[in-house]
PDB file of C-alpha atoms in Angstrom:
ATOM      1  CA  ARG A   8     -74.272 157.294-103.914  1.00  0.00           C
ATOM      2  CA  HIS A   9     -70.532 157.702-104.016  1.00  0.00           C
ATOM      3  CA  GLN A  10     -69.343 157.621-100.234  1.00  0.00           C
ATOM      4  CA  VAL A  11     -66.751 155.021-100.454  1.00  0.00           C
ATOM      5  CA  GLY A  12     -64.771 156.938 -97.453  1.00  0.00           C
ATOM      6  CA  MET A  13     -67.604 157.843 -95.459  1.00  0.00           C
ATOM      7  CA  MET A  14     -69.656 154.536 -95.897  1.00  0.00           C
ATOM      8  CA  PRO A  15     -67.397 152.087 -94.047  1.00  0.00           C
ATOM      9  CA  ARG A  16     -66.756 154.515 -91.142  1.00  0.00           C
ATOM     10  CA  TYR A  17     -70.793 154.731 -90.998  1.00  0.00           C
ATOM     11  CA  TYR A  18     -70.843 150.877 -90.748  1.00  0.00           C
ATOM     12  CA  LEU A  19     -68.216 150.701 -88.062  1.00  0.00           C
ATOM     13  CA  LYS A  20     -69.679 153.159 -85.744  1.00  0.00           C
ATOM     14  CA  PHE A  21     -73.675 153.188 -86.234  1.00  0.00           C
ATOM     15  CA  LEU A  22     -74.525 149.680 -87.742  1.00  0.00           C
ATOM     16  CA  GLY A  23     -72.445 147.334 -85.529  1.00  0.00           C
ATOM     17  CA  GLY A  24     -69.535 146.821 -87.742  1.00  0.00           C
ATOM     18  CA  ALA A  25     -66.883 147.349 -85.418  1.00  0.00           C
ATOM     19  CA  ALA A  26     -67.651 144.124 -83.858  1.00  0.00           C
ATOM     20  CA  LYS A  27     -66.906 142.774 -87.380  1.00  0.00           C
ATOM     21  CA  VAL A  28     -64.170 144.446 -88.511  1.00  0.00           C
ATOM     22  CA  ASN A  29     -60.369 144.478 -87.880  1.00  0.00           C
ATOM     23  CA  ALA A  30     -58.903 146.897 -90.241  1.00  0.00           C
ATOM     24  CA  LEU A  31     -60.306 149.589 -92.557  1.00  0.00           C
ATOM     25  CA  VAL A  32     -57.912 151.130 -95.229  1.00  0.00           C
ATOM     26  CA  GLY A  33     -59.263 154.409 -96.965  1.00  0.00           C
ATOM     27  CA  ILE A  34     -57.700 155.336-100.071  1.00  0.00           C
ATOM     28  CA  ALA A  35     -58.220 159.035-100.737  1.00  0.00           C
ATOM     29  CA  PRO A  36     -61.501 159.069 -98.583  1.00  0.00           C
ATOM     30  CA  ASP A  37     -63.338 162.369 -97.622  1.00  0.00           C
ATOM     31  CA  SER A  38     -62.892 161.706 -94.145  1.00  0.00           C
ATOM     32  CA  HIS A  39     -64.146 165.143 -92.905  1.00  0.00           C
ATOM     33  CA  GLY A  40     -66.089 166.266 -95.992  1.00  0.00           C
ATOM     34  CA  THR A  41     -64.761 167.966 -99.272  1.00  0.00           C
ATOM     35  CA  THR A  42     -64.859 171.349-100.844  1.00  0.00           C
ATOM     36  CA  LEU A  43     -64.256 169.972-104.140  1.00  0.00           C
ATOM     37  CA  SER A  44     -61.362 172.154-104.617  1.00  0.00           C
ATOM     38  CA  GLY A  45     -63.247 175.144-103.131  1.00  0.00           C
ATOM     39  CA  LEU A  46     -66.239 174.845-105.226  1.00  0.00           C
ATOM     40  CA  THR A  47     -68.778 174.122-102.273  1.00  0.00           C
ATOM     41  CA  ASN A  48     -67.501 177.506-100.970  1.00  0.00           C
ATOM     42  CA  LEU A  49     -69.368 179.274-103.819  1.00  0.00           C
ATOM     43  CA  LEU A  50     -72.485 177.843-102.901  1.00  0.00           C
ATOM     44  CA  PRO A  51     -74.090 180.378-100.820  1.00  0.00           C
ATOM     45  CA  TYR A  52     -73.711 182.795-103.760  1.00  0.00           C
ATOM     46  CA  PHE A  53     -75.861 180.493-106.148  1.00  0.00           C
ATOM     47  CA  PRO A  54     -79.434 180.716-104.363  1.00  0.00           C
ATOM     48  CA  GLY A  55     -80.859 177.231-104.732  1.00  0.00           C
ATOM     49  CA  ALA A  56     -77.828 175.482-106.062  1.00  0.00           C
ATOM     50  CA  LYS A  57     -77.504 173.624-102.759  1.00  0.00           C
ATOM     51  CA  ASP A  58     -81.124 172.463-102.698  1.00  0.00           C
ATOM     52  CA  LEU A  59     -80.393 171.524-106.339  1.00  0.00           C
ATOM     53  CA  ILE A  60     -77.284 169.336-105.410  1.00  0.00           C
ATOM     54  CA  SER A  61     -79.357 167.763-102.393  1.00  0.00           C
ATOM     55  CA  ALA A  62     -82.315 166.988-104.604  1.00  0.00           C
ATOM     56  CA  ALA A  63     -80.254 165.489-107.779  1.00  0.00           C
ATOM     57  CA  THR A  64     -77.135 164.102-105.851  1.00  0.00           C
ATOM     58  CA  PRO A  65     -78.010 163.474-101.983  1.00  0.00           C
ATOM     59  CA  GLY A  66     -74.841 161.452-101.682  1.00  0.00           C
ATOM     60  CA  LEU A  67     -72.757 164.400-103.119  1.00  0.00           C
ATOM     61  CA  ALA A  68     -74.615 166.977-100.824  1.00  0.00           C
ATOM     62  CA  ASP A  69     -73.884 164.257 -97.602  1.00  0.00           C
ATOM     63  CA  GLN A  70     -70.058 164.885 -98.640  1.00  0.00           C
ATOM     64  CA  ILE A  71     -69.739 168.448 -98.410  1.00  0.00           C
ATOM     65  CA  ALA A  72     -67.816 169.651 -95.559  1.00  0.00           C
ATOM     66  CA  GLY A  73     -69.727 170.565 -92.777  1.00  0.00           C
ATOM     67  CA  SER A  74     -72.935 168.806 -93.742  1.00  0.00           C
ATOM     68  CA  PRO A  75     -75.307 167.246 -91.087  1.00  0.00           C
ATOM     69  CA  PHE A  76     -73.861 163.881 -92.229  1.00  0.00           C
ATOM     70  CA  VAL A  77     -70.220 164.617 -92.069  1.00  0.00           C
ATOM     71  CA  THR A  78     -70.921 166.243 -88.656  1.00  0.00           C
ATOM     72  CA  ARG A  79     -72.693 163.228 -87.128  1.00  0.00           C
ATOM     73  CA  LEU A  80     -70.175 160.695 -88.335  1.00  0.00           C
ATOM     74  CA  ASN A  81     -67.411 162.734 -86.814  1.00  0.00           C
ATOM     75  CA  GLU A  82     -68.976 163.492 -83.802  1.00  0.00           C
ATOM     76  CA  GLY A  83     -67.519 162.044 -80.884  1.00  0.00           C
ATOM     77  CA  GLY A  84     -64.391 161.067 -82.865  1.00  0.00           C
ATOM     78  CA  ASP A  85     -63.035 159.586 -86.195  1.00  0.00           C
ATOM     79  CA  THR A  86     -62.758 156.049 -84.929  1.00  0.00           C
ATOM     80  CA  VAL A  87     -64.086 153.097 -82.949  1.00  0.00           C
ATOM     81  CA  PRO A  88     -61.974 150.819 -80.469  1.00  0.00           C
ATOM     82  CA  GLY A  89     -61.001 147.790 -82.076  1.00  0.00           C
ATOM     83  CA  VAL A  90     -60.473 148.605 -85.336  1.00  0.00           C
ATOM     84  CA  HIS A  91     -56.952 149.475 -86.698  1.00  0.00           C
ATOM     85  CA  TYR A  92     -57.089 152.489 -89.530  1.00  0.00           C
ATOM     86  CA  THR A  93     -55.042 153.441 -92.456  1.00  0.00           C
ATOM     87  CA  VAL A  94     -55.714 156.102 -94.515  1.00  0.00           C
ATOM     88  CA  ILE A  95     -53.493 156.504 -97.775  1.00  0.00           C
ATOM     89  CA  ALA A  96     -53.762 160.200 -99.289  1.00  0.00           C
ATOM     90  CA  THR A  97     -52.252 161.966-102.103  1.00  0.00           C
ATOM     91  CA  GLN A  98     -51.386 165.481-101.934  1.00  0.00           C
ATOM     92  CA  TYR A  99     -52.635 165.955-105.464  1.00  0.00           C
ATOM     93  CA  ASP A 100     -56.314 164.913-104.769  1.00  0.00           C
ATOM     94  CA  GLU A 101     -58.283 167.258-106.337  1.00  0.00           C
ATOM     95  CA  VAL A 102     -61.471 165.890-105.134  1.00  0.00           C
ATOM     96  CA  ALA A 103     -61.109 164.883-101.477  1.00  0.00           C
ATOM     97  CA  THR A 104     -59.883 168.563-100.639  1.00  0.00           C
ATOM     98  CA  PRO A 105     -58.434 169.923 -98.734  1.00  0.00           C
ATOM     99  CA  TRP A 106     -56.155 166.527 -98.879  1.00  0.00           C
ATOM    100  CA  ARG A 107     -55.420 166.771 -95.056  1.00  0.00           C
ATOM    101  CA  THR A 108     -59.115 166.466 -94.401  1.00  0.00           C
ATOM    102  CA  GLN A 109     -58.576 162.738 -95.538  1.00  0.00           C
ATOM    103  CA  TYR A 110     -56.747 161.767 -92.246  1.00  0.00           C
ATOM    104  CA  LEU A 111     -58.153 160.461 -89.319  1.00  0.00           C
ATOM    105  CA  SER A 112     -57.322 160.922 -85.803  1.00  0.00           C
ATOM    106  CA  GLY A 113     -57.105 158.092 -83.114  1.00  0.00           C
ATOM    107  CA  SER A 114     -54.902 155.918 -81.273  1.00  0.00           C
ATOM    108  CA  ASP A 115     -55.026 153.157 -83.890  1.00  0.00           C
ATOM    109  CA  VAL A 116     -54.641 155.398 -87.003  1.00  0.00           C
ATOM    110  CA  ARG A 117     -51.882 155.219 -89.669  1.00  0.00           C
ATOM    111  CA  ASN A 118     -52.211 158.409 -92.143  1.00  0.00           C
ATOM    112  CA  VAL A 119     -49.824 157.820 -95.080  1.00  0.00           C
ATOM    113  CA  LEU A 120     -49.010 160.500 -97.764  1.00  0.00           C
ATOM    114  CA  LEU A 121     -47.900 159.026-100.941  1.00  0.00           C
ATOM    115  CA  GLN A 122     -45.643 161.784-101.389  1.00  0.00           C
ATOM    116  CA  ASP A 123     -43.435 160.926 -98.234  1.00  0.00           C
ATOM    117  CA  LEU A 124     -42.932 157.518 -99.333  1.00  0.00           C
ATOM    118  CA  CYS A 125     -42.144 158.647-103.146  1.00  0.00           C
ATOM    119  CA  PRO A 126     -42.073 162.440-103.601  1.00  0.00           C
ATOM    120  CA  PRO A 127     -42.211 162.182-107.093  1.00  0.00           C
ATOM    121  CA  ASP A 128     -45.466 160.248-107.144  1.00  0.00           C
ATOM    122  CA  LEU A 129     -48.056 162.381-109.085  1.00  0.00           C
ATOM    123  CA  SER A 130     -51.183 160.211-108.770  1.00  0.00           C
ATOM    124  CA  GLU A 131     -54.618 162.265-107.696  1.00  0.00           C
ATOM    125  CA  HIS A 132     -57.859 161.104-106.771  1.00  0.00           C
ATOM    126  CA  VAL A 133     -58.680 158.382-109.476  1.00  0.00           C
ATOM    127  CA  ALA A 134     -55.179 157.114-109.932  1.00  0.00           C
ATOM    128  CA  ILE A 135     -54.363 156.670-106.495  1.00  0.00           C
ATOM    129  CA  GLY A 136     -57.086 153.847-106.153  1.00  0.00           C
ATOM    130  CA  THR A 137     -56.721 152.406-109.524  1.00  0.00           C
ATOM    131  CA  VAL A 138     -53.368 152.287-110.851  1.00  0.00           C
ATOM    132  CA  ASP A 139     -51.081 153.619-108.019  1.00  0.00           C
ATOM    133  CA  ARG A 140     -48.826 150.443-107.119  1.00  0.00           C
ATOM    134  CA  ILE A 141     -47.311 152.608-104.100  1.00  0.00           C
ATOM    135  CA  ALA A 142     -50.993 153.086-102.555  1.00  0.00           C
ATOM    136  CA  PHE A 143     -51.616 149.067-103.620  1.00  0.00           C
ATOM    137  CA  HIS A 144     -48.159 148.291-101.475  1.00  0.00           C
ATOM    138  CA  GLU A 145     -49.644 150.134 -98.307  1.00  0.00           C
ATOM    139  CA  VAL A 146     -52.830 148.388 -98.731  1.00  0.00           C
ATOM    140  CA  ALA A 147     -51.123 145.099 -98.489  1.00  0.00           C
ATOM    141  CA  ASN A 148     -48.996 146.423 -95.409  1.00  0.00           C
ATOM    142  CA  ALA A 149     -51.965 147.672 -93.514  1.00  0.00           C
ATOM    143  CA  LEU A 150     -54.047 144.475 -94.144  1.00  0.00           C
ATOM    144  CA  ASP A 151     -51.286 142.030 -93.404  1.00  0.00           C
ATOM    145  CA  PRO A 152     -48.963 143.649 -90.953  1.00  0.00           C
ATOM    146  CA  ALA A 153     -47.293 140.546 -90.143  1.00  0.00           C
ATOM    147  CA  HIS A 154     -45.653 140.602 -93.514  1.00  0.00           C
ATOM    148  CA  ALA A 155     -45.316 144.373 -94.305  1.00  0.00           C
ATOM    149  CA  THR A 156     -42.207 145.591 -95.964  1.00  0.00           C
ATOM    150  CA  ALA A 157     -40.860 149.074 -96.631  1.00  0.00           C
ATOM    151  CA  THR A 158     -42.597 151.047 -99.414  1.00  0.00           C
ATOM    152  CA  THR A 159     -40.382 152.951-101.786  1.00  0.00           C
ATOM    153  CA  CYS A 160     -40.400 154.495-105.062  1.00  0.00           C
ATOM    154  CA  ALA A 161     -38.936 151.010-106.008  1.00  0.00           C
ATOM    155  CA  SER A 162     -42.282 149.483-105.092  1.00  0.00           C
ATOM    156  CA  VAL A 163     -43.562 150.841-108.375  1.00  0.00           C
ATOM    157  CA  PHE A 164     -41.100 148.464-110.117  1.00  0.00           C
ATOM    158  CA  SER A 165     -41.895 145.357-107.852  1.00  0.00           C
TER     159      SER A 165
END
């Protein structure tokens, strides 16, 4: 199951992880589920498709916006006390869609859009977590805020 965006939040919220975790950094997480660029909206028009997805790829079914898993995860708020959250998103994400649903709400949340830091950054869902140096810089800033430095387009070359 590929639920990297939801799995750490589940751990924090339901498995006692909040007592062990200081900071959570999400890179392009599907925090509130995904429509897969609108494809999940077509499921009602294909009888049996949702059941097939649930049977073949239960992790994918759990990530559909509005699924019981997503609903339970977000009930009572996106965050737990004592954990610092950072979400790094890209407006070009084609998997965690709509991209704004990646963001979390809470008093100790910092939501970052790559294109606010560097408008020409064209990273999408895969690139943001594998090759985007601006995203990596923001991860370092979130995990070591005492030594954080400004992130700009020039961060690509540092």
